[in-house]
Tab-separated table of C-alpha atoms in Angstrom:
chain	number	residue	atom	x	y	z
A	1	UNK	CA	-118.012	291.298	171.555
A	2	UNK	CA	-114.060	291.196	171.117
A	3	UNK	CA	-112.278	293.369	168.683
A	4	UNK	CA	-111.996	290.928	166.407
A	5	UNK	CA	-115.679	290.531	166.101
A	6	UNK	CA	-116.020	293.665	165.798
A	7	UNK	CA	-114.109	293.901	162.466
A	8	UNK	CA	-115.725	291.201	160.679
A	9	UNK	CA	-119.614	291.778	161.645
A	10	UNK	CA	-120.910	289.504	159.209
A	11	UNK	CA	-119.184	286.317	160.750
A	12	UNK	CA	-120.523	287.928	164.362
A	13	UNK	CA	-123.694	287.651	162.693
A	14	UNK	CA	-123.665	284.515	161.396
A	15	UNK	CA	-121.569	283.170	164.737
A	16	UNK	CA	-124.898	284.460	167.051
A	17	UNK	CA	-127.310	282.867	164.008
A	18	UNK	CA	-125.993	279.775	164.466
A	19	UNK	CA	-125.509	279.678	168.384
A	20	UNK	CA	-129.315	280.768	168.415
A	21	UNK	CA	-130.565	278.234	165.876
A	22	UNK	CA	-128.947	275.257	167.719
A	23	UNK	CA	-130.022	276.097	171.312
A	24	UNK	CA	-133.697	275.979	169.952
A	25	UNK	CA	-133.305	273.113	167.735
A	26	UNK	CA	-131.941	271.046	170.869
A	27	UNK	CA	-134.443	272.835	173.292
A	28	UNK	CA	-131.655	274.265	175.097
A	29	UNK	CA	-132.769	276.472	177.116
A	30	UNK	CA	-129.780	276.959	179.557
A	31	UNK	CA	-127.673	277.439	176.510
A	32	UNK	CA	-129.681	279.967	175.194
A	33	UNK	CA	-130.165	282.069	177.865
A	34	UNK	CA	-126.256	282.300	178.344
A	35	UNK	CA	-126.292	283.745	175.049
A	36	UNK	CA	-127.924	287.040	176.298
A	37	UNK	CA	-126.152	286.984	179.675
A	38	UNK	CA	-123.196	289.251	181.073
A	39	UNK	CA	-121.087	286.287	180.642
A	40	UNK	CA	-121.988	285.955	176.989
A	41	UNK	CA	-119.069	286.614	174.220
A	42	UNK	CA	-121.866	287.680	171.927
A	43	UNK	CA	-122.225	290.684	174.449
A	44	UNK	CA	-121.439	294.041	172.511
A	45	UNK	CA	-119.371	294.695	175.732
A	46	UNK	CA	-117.454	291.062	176.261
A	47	UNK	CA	-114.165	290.881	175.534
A	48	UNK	CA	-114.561	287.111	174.408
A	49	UNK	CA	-113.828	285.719	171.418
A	50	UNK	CA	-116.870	283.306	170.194
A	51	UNK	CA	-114.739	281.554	167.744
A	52	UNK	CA	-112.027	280.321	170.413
A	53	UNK	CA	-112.322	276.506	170.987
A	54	UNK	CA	-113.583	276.871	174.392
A	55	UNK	CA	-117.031	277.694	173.151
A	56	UNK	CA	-117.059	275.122	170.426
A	57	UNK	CA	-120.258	273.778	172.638
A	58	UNK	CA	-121.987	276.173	171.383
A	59	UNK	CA	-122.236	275.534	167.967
A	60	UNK	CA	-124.436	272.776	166.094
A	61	UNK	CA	-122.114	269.989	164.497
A	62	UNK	CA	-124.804	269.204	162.108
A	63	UNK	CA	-126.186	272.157	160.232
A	64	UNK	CA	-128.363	270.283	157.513
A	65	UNK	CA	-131.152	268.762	160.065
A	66	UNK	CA	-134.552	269.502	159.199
A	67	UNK	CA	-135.062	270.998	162.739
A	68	UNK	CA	-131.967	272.964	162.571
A	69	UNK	CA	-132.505	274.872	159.480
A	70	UNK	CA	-135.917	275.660	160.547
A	71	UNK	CA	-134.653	277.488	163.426
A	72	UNK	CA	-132.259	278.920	161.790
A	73	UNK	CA	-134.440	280.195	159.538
A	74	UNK	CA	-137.015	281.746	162.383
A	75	UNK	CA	-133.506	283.247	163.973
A	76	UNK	CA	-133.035	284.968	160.368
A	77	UNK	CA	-135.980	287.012	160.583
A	78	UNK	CA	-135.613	290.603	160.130
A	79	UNK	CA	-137.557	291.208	163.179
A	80	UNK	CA	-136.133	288.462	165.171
A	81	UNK	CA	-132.530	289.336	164.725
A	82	UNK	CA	-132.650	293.124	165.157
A	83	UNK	CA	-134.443	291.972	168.129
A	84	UNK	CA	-131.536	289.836	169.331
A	85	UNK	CA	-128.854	292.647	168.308
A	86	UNK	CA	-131.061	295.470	170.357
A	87	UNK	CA	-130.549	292.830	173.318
A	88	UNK	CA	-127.397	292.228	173.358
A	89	UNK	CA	-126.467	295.515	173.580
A	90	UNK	CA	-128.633	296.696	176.379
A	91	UNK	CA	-127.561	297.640	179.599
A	92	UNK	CA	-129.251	295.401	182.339
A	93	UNK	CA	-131.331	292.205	182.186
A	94	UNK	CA	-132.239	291.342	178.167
A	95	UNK	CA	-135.495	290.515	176.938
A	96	UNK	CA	-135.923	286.854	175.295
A	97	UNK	CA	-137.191	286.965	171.588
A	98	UNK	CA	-140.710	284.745	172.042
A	99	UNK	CA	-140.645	283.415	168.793
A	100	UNK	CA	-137.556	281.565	169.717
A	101	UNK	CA	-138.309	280.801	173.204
A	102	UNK	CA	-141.503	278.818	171.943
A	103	UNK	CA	-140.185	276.676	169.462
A	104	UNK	CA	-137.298	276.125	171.491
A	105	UNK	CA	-139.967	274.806	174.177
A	106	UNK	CA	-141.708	272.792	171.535
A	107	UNK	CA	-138.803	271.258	170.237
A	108	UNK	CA	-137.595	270.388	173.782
A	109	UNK	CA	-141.108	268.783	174.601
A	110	UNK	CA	-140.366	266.705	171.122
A	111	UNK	CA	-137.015	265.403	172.706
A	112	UNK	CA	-138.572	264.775	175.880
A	113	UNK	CA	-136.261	267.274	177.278
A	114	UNK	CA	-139.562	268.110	179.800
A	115	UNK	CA	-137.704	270.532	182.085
A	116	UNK	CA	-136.603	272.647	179.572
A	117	UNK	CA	-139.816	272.478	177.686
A	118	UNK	CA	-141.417	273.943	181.376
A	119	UNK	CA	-139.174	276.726	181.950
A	120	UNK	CA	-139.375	278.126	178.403
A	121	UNK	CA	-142.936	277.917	178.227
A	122	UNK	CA	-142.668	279.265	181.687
A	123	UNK	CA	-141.339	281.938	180.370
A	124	UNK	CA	-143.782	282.883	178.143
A	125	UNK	CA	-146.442	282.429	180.607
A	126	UNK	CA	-148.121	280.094	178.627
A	127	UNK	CA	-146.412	276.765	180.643
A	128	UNK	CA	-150.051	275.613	182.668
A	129	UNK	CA	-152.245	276.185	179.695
A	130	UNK	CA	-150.017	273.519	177.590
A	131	UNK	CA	-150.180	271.171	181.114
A	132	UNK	CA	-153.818	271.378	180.505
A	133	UNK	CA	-153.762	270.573	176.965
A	134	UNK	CA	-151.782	266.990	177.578
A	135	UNK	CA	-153.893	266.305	180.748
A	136	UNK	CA	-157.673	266.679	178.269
A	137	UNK	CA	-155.393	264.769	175.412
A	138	UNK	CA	-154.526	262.211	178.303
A	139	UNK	CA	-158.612	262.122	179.321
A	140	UNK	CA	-159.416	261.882	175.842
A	141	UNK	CA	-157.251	258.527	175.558
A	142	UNK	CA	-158.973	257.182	178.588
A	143	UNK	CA	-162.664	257.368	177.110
A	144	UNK	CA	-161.043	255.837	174.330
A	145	UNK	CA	-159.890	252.909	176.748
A	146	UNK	CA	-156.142	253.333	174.906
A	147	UNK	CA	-154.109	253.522	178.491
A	148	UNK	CA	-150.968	253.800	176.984
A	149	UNK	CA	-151.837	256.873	175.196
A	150	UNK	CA	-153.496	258.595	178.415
A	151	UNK	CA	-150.198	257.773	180.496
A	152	UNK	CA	-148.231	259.449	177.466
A	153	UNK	CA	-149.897	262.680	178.450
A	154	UNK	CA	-150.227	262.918	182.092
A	155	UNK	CA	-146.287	261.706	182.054
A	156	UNK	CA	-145.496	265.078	179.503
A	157	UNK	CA	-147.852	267.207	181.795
A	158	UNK	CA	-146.117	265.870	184.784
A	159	UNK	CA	-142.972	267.131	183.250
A	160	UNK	CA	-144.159	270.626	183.062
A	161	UNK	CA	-144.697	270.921	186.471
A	162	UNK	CA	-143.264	273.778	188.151
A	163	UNK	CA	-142.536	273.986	191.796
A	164	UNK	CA	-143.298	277.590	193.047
A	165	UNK	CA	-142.017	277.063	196.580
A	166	UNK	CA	-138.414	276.162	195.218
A	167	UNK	CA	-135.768	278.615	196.197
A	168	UNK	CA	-134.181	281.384	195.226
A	169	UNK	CA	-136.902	281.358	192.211
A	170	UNK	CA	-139.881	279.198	190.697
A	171	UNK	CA	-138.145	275.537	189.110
A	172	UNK	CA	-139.304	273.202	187.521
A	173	UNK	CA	-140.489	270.133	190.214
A	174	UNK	CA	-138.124	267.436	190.450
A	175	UNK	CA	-139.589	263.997	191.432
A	176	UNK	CA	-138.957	263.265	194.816
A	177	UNK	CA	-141.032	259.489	195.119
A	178	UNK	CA	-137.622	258.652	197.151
A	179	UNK	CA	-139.109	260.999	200.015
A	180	UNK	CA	-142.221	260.357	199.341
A	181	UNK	CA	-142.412	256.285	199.312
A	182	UNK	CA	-141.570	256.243	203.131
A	183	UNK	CA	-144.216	258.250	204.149
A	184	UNK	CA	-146.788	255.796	202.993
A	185	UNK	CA	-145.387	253.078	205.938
A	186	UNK	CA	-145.092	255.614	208.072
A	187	UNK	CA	-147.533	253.658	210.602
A	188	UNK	CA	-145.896	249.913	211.392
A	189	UNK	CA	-148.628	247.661	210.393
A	190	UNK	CA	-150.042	245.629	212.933
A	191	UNK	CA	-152.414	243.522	210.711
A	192	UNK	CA	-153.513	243.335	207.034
A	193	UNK	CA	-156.147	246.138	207.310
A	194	UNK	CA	-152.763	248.462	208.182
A	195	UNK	CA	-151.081	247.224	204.872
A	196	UNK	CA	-151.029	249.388	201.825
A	197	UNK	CA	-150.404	246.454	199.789
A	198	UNK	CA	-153.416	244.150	200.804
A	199	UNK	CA	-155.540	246.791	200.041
A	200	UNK	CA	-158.555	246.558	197.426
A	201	UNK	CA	-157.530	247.708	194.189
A	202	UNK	CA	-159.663	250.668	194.233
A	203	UNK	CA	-157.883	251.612	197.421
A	204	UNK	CA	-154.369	251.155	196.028
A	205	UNK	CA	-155.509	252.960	192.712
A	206	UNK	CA	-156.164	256.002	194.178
A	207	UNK	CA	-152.950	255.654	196.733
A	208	UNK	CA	-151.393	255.334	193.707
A	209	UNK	CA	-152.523	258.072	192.013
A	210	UNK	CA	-152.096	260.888	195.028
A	211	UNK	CA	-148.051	259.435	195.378
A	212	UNK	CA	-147.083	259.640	191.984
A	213	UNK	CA	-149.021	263.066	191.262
A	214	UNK	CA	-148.693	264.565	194.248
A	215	UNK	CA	-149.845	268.145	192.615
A	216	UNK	CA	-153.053	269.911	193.369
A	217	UNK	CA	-153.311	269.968	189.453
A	218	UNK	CA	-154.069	266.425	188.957
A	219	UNK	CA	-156.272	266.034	191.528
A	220	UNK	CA	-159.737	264.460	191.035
A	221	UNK	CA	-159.113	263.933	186.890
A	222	UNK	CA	-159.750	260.010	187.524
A	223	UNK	CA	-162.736	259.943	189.360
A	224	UNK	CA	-165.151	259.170	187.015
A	225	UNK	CA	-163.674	256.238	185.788
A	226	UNK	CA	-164.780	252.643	186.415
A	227	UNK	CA	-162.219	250.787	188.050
A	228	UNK	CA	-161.371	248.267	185.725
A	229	UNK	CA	-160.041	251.725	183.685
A	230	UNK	CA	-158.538	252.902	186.776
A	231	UNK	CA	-156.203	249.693	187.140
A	232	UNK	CA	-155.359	249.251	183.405
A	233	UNK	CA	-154.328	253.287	184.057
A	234	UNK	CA	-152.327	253.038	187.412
A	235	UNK	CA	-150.057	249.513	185.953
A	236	UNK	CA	-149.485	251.828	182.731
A	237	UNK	CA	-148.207	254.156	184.637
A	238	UNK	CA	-146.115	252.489	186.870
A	239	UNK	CA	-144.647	250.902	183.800
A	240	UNK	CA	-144.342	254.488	182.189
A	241	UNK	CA	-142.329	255.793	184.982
A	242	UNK	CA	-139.721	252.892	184.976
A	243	UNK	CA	-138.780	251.174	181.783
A	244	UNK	CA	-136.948	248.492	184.442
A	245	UNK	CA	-140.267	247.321	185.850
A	246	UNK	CA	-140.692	243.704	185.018
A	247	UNK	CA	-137.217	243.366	185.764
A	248	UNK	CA	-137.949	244.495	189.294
A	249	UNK	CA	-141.316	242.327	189.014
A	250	UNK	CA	-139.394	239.450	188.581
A	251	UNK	CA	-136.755	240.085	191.398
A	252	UNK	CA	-139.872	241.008	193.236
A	253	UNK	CA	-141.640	237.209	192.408
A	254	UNK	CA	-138.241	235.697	194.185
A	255	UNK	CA	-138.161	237.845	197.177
A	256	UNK	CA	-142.765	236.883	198.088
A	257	UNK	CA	-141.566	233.258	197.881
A	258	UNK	CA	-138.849	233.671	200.185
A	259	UNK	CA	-140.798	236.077	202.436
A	260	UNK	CA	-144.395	234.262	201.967
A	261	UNK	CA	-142.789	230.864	203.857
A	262	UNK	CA	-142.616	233.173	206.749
A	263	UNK	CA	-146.057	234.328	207.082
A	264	UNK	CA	-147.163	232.192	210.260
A	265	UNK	CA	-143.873	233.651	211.794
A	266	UNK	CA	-144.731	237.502	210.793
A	267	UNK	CA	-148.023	237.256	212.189
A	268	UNK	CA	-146.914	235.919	215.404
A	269	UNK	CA	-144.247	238.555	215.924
A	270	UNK	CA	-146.914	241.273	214.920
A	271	UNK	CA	-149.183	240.151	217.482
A	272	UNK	CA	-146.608	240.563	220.477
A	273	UNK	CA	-145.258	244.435	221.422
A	274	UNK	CA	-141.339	244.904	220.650
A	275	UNK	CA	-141.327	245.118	224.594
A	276	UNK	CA	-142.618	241.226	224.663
A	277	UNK	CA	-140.337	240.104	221.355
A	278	UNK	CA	-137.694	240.973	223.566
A	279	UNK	CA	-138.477	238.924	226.181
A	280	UNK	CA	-139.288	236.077	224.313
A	281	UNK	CA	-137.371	233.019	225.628
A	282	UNK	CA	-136.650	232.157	222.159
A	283	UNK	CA	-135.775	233.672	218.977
A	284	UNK	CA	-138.407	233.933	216.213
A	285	UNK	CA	-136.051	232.985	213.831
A	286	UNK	CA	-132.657	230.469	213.457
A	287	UNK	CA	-129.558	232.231	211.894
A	288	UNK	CA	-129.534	231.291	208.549
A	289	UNK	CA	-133.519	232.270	208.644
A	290	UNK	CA	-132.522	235.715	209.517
A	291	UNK	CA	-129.764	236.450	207.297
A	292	UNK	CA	-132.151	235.346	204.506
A	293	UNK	CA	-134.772	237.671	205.771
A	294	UNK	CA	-132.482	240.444	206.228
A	295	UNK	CA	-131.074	240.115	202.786
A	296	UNK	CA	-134.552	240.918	201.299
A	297	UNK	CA	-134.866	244.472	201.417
A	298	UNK	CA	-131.259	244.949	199.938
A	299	UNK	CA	-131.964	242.206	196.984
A	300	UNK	CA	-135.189	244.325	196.565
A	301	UNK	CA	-133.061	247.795	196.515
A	302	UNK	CA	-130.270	246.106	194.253
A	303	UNK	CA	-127.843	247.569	196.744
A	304	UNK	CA	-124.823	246.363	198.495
A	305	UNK	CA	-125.098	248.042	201.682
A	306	UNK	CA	-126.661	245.838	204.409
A	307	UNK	CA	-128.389	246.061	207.430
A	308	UNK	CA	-129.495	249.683	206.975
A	309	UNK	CA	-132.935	250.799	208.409
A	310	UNK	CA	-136.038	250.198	206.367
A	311	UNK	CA	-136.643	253.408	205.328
A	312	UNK	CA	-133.367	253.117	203.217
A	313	UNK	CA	-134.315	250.571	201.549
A	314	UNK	CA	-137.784	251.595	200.594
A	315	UNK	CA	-136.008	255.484	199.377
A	316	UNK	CA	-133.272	253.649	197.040
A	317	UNK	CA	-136.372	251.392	195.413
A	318	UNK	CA	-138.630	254.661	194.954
A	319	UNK	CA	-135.725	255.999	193.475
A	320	UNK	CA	-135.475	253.576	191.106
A	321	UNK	CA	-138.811	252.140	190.459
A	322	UNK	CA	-141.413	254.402	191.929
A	323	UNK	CA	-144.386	252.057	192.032
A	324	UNK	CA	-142.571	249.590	194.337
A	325	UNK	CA	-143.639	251.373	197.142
A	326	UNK	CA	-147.161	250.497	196.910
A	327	UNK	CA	-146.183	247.182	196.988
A	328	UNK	CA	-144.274	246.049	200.151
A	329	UNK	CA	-144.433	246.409	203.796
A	330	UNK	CA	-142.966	246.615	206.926
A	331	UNK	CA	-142.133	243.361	209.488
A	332	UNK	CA	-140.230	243.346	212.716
A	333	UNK	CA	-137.546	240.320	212.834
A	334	UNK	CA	-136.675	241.134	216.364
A	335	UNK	CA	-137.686	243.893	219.295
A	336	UNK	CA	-134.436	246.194	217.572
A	337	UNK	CA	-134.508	244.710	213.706
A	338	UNK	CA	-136.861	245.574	210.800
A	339	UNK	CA	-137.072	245.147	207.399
A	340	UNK	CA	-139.325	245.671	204.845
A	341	UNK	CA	-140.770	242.939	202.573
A	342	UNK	CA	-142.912	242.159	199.264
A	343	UNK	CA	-146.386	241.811	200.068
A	344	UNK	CA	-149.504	241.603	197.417
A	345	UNK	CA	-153.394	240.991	198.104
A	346	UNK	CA	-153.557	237.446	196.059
A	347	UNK	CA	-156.441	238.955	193.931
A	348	UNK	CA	-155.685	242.319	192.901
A	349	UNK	CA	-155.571	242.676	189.505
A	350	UNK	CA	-153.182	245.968	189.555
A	351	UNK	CA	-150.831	243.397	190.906
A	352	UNK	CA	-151.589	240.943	188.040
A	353	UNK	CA	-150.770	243.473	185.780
A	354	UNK	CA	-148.042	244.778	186.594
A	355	UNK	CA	-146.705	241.128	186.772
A	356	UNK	CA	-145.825	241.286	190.525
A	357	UNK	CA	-148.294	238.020	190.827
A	358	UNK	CA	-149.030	234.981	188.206
């Protein structure tokens, strides 16, 4: 606290108030915690000035939201405040009031601000409980058969997730489908049976399901249902994860027509060893056949870097729509070329769904 806080107490006061009231309002948690830190000008012993411009980030531009005056009014408490004052003048690492830290996590999980909804319920020790709640409310929507609804929940619990392993301390999990989506073609396919995508649907459901909730957590919570409730599940989800989707559907629809007039040619190729393709007297494909083909995986990605290796491809499109993983595969153009391209079982109705077929 700097000298001229000091002096005037009562605008310290109301300076910390407000700081306080607007990190939970916003479920700020990063902001708040700064407020208690060493590096905090509300720190008895900082000399900072709070009321310089450089912390103007700190304050709430809008003081008459409903939200805002609520917290503001929690922050107020007798109990509350003294609390905060006791904290900011203690010597070593502060305690955080609870009162705040929960609403701020509720109000977070409100603005979909997930992460910060985690670590401040995290915090309080209460973060898997809450997972647990909006898994049952997402179960509850399934016997209900409302999809949308179910995928609402398990996306919000997903958000919680906390990664224990992370380094140098706990974090919330960050998606990683990007690192993920290769490892499902990690096998060249040599025929259909090998291909993720020609699968039956409850096959691909339950691929589906292990990739994009790849936490011990989640595992098992769809068994019982029939598949018909499985599929209307997985498409919702794929769709919840990527507001882009039939966009991507549609680019998809262009690239299987290209890539479908090929088919005779792909199975050929897959039949011989790279060893033999190399040795073949004559190319499998004419030059403008090739550049097409090549150009599929980086029309898929919506990239312009070409001729990369598969796996490139296939990370940039998890990256940007998860699910698309499930739904291509890889094919050898030559002994030293691959790429990887769209390919659906004609009557799966996940694929129907999600648009990828009509």
């Amino acid at each position: 606290m700097s000298e001229t806080q000091a002096v005037d107490s009562a605008e310290y006061d109301a300076q910390i108030e407000e700081c306080l009231a607007y990190a939970v309002a916003e479920g700020d948690i990063v902001n708040f915690r700064l407020l208690f830190m060493p590096a905090s000008p509300f720190r008895e012993d900082s000399p900072e000035d709070a009321s310089t411009s450089k912390y103007d980030y700190l304050f709430p531009e809008n003081k008459d939201s409903e939200i805002y005056q609520r917290a503001l009014a929690l922050v107020q408490e007798n109990e509350i405040i003294s609390f905060v004052h006791e904290q900011l003048k203690r010597k070593g690492p502060p305690q955080l009031p609870w009162q705040l830290v929960l609403m701020l996590g509720d109000n977070a999980l409100r603005l979909g601000k997930y992460t910060a909804a985690a670590q401040a319920y995290e915090l309080l020790r209460v973060r898997r409980r809450i997972q647990e709640l909006f898994m049952d409310q997402g179960d509850d929507c399934l016997k209900k058969g409302n999809s949308a609804g179910a995928v609402q929940g398990y996306l919000i619990a997903l958000g919680l997730q906390y990664d224990y392993s992370a380094f140098p301390e706990p974090l919330p999990a960050v998606p990683d489908y990007h690192e993920r989506a290769p490892a499902l073609h990690s096998v060249y396919p040599i025929d259909s049976k090998q291909i993720l995508a020609l699968q039956e649907d409850s096959t691909l459901c339950k691929v589906a399901y292990n990739y994009l909730f790849p936490y011990a957590e989640f595992t098992g919570r769809l068994d019982a249902l029939s598949l018909e409730e499985r599929v209307a599940f997985t498409a919702a989800l794929i769709r919840g994860l990527d507001p882009d989707w039939d966009s991507f559907a549609a680019l998809y629809r262009n690239c299987l027509e290209q890539s479908d007039k090929q088919r005779s040619a792909f199975e050929k190729i897959n039949a011989y060893s790279m060893e033999v393709i190399d040795m073949l007297r004559d190319d499998p494909f004419d030059t403008e056949t090739l550049a097409e083909l090549k150009a599929i995986p980086q029309r898929l990605a919506e990239t312009d870097t070409p001729d990369q290796e598969w796996w490139h491809y296939v990370k940039i499109m998890a990256t940007h729509h998860p699910g698309s993983a499930l739904f291509i595969a890889r094919q050898r153009l030559t002994a030293t070329h691959e790429i990887v391209i769209p390919r659906v079982n004609a009557h799966s109705e996940l694929a129907k769904a999600l648009g990828l077929i009509i």
